[in-house]
mmCIF file of C-alpha atoms in Angstrom:
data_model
loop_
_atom_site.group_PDB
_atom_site.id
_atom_site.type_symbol
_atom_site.label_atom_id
_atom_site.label_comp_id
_atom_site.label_asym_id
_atom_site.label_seq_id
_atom_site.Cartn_x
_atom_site.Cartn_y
_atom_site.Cartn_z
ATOM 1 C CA UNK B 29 12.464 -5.782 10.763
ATOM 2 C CA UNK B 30 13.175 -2.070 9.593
ATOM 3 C CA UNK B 31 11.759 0.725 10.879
ATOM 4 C CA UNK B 32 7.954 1.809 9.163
ATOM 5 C CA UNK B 33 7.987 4.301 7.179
ATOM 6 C CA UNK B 34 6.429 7.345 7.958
ATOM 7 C CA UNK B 35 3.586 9.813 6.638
ATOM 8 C CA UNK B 36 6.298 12.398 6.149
ATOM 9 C CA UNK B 37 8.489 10.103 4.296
ATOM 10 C CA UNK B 38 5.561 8.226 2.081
ATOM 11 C CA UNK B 39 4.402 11.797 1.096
ATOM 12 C CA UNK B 40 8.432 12.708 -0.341
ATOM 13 C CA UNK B 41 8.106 9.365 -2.658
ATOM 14 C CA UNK B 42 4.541 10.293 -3.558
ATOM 15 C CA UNK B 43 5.923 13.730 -4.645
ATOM 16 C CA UNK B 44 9.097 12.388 -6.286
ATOM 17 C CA UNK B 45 7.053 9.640 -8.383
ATOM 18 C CA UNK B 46 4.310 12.761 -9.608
ATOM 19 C CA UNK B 47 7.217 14.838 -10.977
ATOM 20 C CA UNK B 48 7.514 12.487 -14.049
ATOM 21 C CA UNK B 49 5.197 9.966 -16.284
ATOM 22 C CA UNK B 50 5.100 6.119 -15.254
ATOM 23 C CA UNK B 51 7.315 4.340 -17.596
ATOM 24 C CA UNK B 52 5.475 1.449 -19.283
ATOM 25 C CA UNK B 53 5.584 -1.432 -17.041
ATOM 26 C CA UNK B 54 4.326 0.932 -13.798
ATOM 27 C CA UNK B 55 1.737 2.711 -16.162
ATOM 28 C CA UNK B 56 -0.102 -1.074 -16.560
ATOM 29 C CA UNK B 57 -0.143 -1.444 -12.354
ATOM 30 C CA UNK B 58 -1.625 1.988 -12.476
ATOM 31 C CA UNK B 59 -5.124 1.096 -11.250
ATOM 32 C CA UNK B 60 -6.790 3.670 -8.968
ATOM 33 C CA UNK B 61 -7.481 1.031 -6.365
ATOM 34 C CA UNK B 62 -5.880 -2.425 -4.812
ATOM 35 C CA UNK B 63 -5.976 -5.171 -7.274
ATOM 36 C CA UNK B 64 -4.615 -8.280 -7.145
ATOM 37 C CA UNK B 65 -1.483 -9.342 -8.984
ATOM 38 C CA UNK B 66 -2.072 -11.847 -10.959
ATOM 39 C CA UNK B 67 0.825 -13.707 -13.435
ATOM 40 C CA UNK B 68 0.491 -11.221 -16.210
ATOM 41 C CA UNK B 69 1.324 -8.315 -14.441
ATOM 42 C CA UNK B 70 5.434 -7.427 -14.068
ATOM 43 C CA UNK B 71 5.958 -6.486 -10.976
ATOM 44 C CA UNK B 72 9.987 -7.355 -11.415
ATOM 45 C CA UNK B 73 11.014 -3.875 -12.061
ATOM 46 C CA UNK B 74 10.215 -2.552 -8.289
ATOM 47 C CA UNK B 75 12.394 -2.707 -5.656
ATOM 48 C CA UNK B 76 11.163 -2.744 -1.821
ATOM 49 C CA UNK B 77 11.493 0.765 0.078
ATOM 50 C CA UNK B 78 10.324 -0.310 3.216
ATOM 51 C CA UNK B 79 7.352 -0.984 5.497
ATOM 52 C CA UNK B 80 4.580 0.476 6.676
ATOM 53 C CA UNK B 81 4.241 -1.278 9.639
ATOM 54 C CA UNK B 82 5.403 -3.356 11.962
ATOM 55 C CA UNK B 83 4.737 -7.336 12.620
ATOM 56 C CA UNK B 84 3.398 -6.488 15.886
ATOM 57 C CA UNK B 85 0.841 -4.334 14.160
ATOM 58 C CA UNK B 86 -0.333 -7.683 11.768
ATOM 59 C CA UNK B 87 -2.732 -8.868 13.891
ATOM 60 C CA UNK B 88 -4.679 -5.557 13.775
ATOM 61 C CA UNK B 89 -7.142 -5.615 11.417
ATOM 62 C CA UNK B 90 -9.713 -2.628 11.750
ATOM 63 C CA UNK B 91 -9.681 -0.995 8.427
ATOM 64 C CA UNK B 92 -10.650 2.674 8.724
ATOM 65 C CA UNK B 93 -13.142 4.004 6.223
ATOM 66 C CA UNK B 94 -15.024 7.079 7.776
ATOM 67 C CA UNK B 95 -16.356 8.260 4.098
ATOM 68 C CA UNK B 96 -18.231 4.517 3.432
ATOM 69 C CA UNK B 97 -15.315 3.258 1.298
ATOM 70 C CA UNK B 98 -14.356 -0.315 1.289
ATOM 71 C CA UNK B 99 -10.689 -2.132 1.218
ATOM 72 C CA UNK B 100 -11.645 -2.387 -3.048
ATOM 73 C CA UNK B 101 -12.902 1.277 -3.344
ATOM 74 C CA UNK B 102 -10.360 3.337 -5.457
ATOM 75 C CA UNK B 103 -10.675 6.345 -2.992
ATOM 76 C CA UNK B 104 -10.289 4.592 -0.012
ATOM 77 C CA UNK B 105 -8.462 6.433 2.707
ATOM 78 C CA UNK B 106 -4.264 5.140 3.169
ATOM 79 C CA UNK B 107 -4.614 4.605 6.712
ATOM 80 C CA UNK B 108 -1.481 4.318 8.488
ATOM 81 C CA UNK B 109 -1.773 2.144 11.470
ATOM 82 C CA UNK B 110 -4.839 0.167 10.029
ATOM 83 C CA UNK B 111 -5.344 -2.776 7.863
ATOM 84 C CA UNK B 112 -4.188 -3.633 5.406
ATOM 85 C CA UNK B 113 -1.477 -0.675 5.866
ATOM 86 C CA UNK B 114 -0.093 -2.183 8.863
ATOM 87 C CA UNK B 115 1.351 -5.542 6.901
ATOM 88 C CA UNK B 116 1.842 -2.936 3.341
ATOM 89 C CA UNK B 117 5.064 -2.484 2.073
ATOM 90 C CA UNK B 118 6.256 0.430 -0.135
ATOM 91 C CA UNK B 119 7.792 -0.249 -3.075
ATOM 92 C CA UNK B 120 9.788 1.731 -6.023
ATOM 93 C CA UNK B 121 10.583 1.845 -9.707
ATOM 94 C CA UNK B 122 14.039 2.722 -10.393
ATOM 95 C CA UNK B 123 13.219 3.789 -13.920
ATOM 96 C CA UNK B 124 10.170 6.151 -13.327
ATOM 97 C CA UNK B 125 10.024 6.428 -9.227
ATOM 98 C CA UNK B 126 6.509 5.296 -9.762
ATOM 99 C CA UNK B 127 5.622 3.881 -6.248
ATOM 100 C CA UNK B 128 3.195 0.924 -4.934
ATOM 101 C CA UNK B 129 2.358 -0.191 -1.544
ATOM 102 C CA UNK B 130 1.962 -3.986 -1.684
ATOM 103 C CA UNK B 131 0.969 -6.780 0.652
ATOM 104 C CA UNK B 132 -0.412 -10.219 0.769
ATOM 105 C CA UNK B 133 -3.585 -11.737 1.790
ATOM 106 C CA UNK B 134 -3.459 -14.434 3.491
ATOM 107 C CA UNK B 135 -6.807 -16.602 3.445
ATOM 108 C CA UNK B 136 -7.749 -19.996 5.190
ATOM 109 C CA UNK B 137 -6.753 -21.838 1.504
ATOM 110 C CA UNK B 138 -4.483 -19.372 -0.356
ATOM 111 C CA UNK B 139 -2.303 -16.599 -0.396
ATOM 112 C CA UNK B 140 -3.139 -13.225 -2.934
ATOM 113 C CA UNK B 141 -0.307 -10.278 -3.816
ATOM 114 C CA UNK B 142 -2.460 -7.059 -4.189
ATOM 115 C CA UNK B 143 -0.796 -3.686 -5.068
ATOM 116 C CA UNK B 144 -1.880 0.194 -5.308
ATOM 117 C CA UNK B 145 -0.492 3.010 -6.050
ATOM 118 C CA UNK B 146 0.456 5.439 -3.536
ATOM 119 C CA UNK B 147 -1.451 8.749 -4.139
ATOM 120 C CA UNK B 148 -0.618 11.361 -1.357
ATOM 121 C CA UNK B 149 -3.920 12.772 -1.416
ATOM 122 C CA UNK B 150 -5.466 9.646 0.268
ATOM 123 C CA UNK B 151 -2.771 8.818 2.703
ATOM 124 C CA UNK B 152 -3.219 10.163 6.368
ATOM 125 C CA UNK B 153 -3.207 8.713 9.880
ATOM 126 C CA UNK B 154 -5.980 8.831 11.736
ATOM 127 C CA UNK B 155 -6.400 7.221 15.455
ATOM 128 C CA UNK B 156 -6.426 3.785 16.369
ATOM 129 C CA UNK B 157 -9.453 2.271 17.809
ATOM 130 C CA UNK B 158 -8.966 2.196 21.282
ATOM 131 C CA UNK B 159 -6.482 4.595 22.000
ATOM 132 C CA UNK B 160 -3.509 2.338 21.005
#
């Protein structure tokens, strides 16, 4: 598995994508928050970056919301190290550099894409529980 990316190197492809508008396809997946993908959303123009974190990480699933956000809440925090960051993947528009962390759900009957956009002003990486 590749190497995670890091805060330093999500914040470079945050800048890069706010340098120029979203071409049409990324302005539609534009939602402030993560949303599932459902069939009539085009998600064919992106192309993986990297991850986020690693598959030891997966199993970790403390999300981190100090403010009272929630995993749907538009201004949660982008915690690196937490869920659902740990199993997120960054990807990239060639056309716009419009970029989208992505992962999927996986529940006891079904599996669910979600994406959001990255917006450096919500990423950070705060302590793990524990010390780890």
């Amino acid at each position: 598995m590749p190497t995670p990316l890091t805060e330093t190197e999500l914040r470079a492809h945050a800048a890069q994508a706010a340098q120029q508008p979203r071409c049409a396809d990324c302005a539609a997946l534009e939602k402030p928050g993560w949303e599932s993908i459902s069939g009539a959303m085009n998600t064919s123009h992106l192309m993986s970056v990297g991850p986020l974190g690693t598959e030891d990480e997966w199993d970790r699933l403390d999300e981190y919301h100090p403010q009272g956000t929630g995993l749907w809440s538009p201004d949660a925090p982008i915690a690196l190290g937490w869920h659902p960051y740990t199993r997120s993947a960054l990807w990239r528009c060639a056309r716009c550099a419009g970029v989208f962390l992505r992962y999927t759900e996986y529940g006891g009957y079904y599996e669910e894409e979600r994406i959001r956009p990255l917006r450096a002003e919500l990423l950070c990486t705060p302590p793990l529980p524990g010390g780890d």
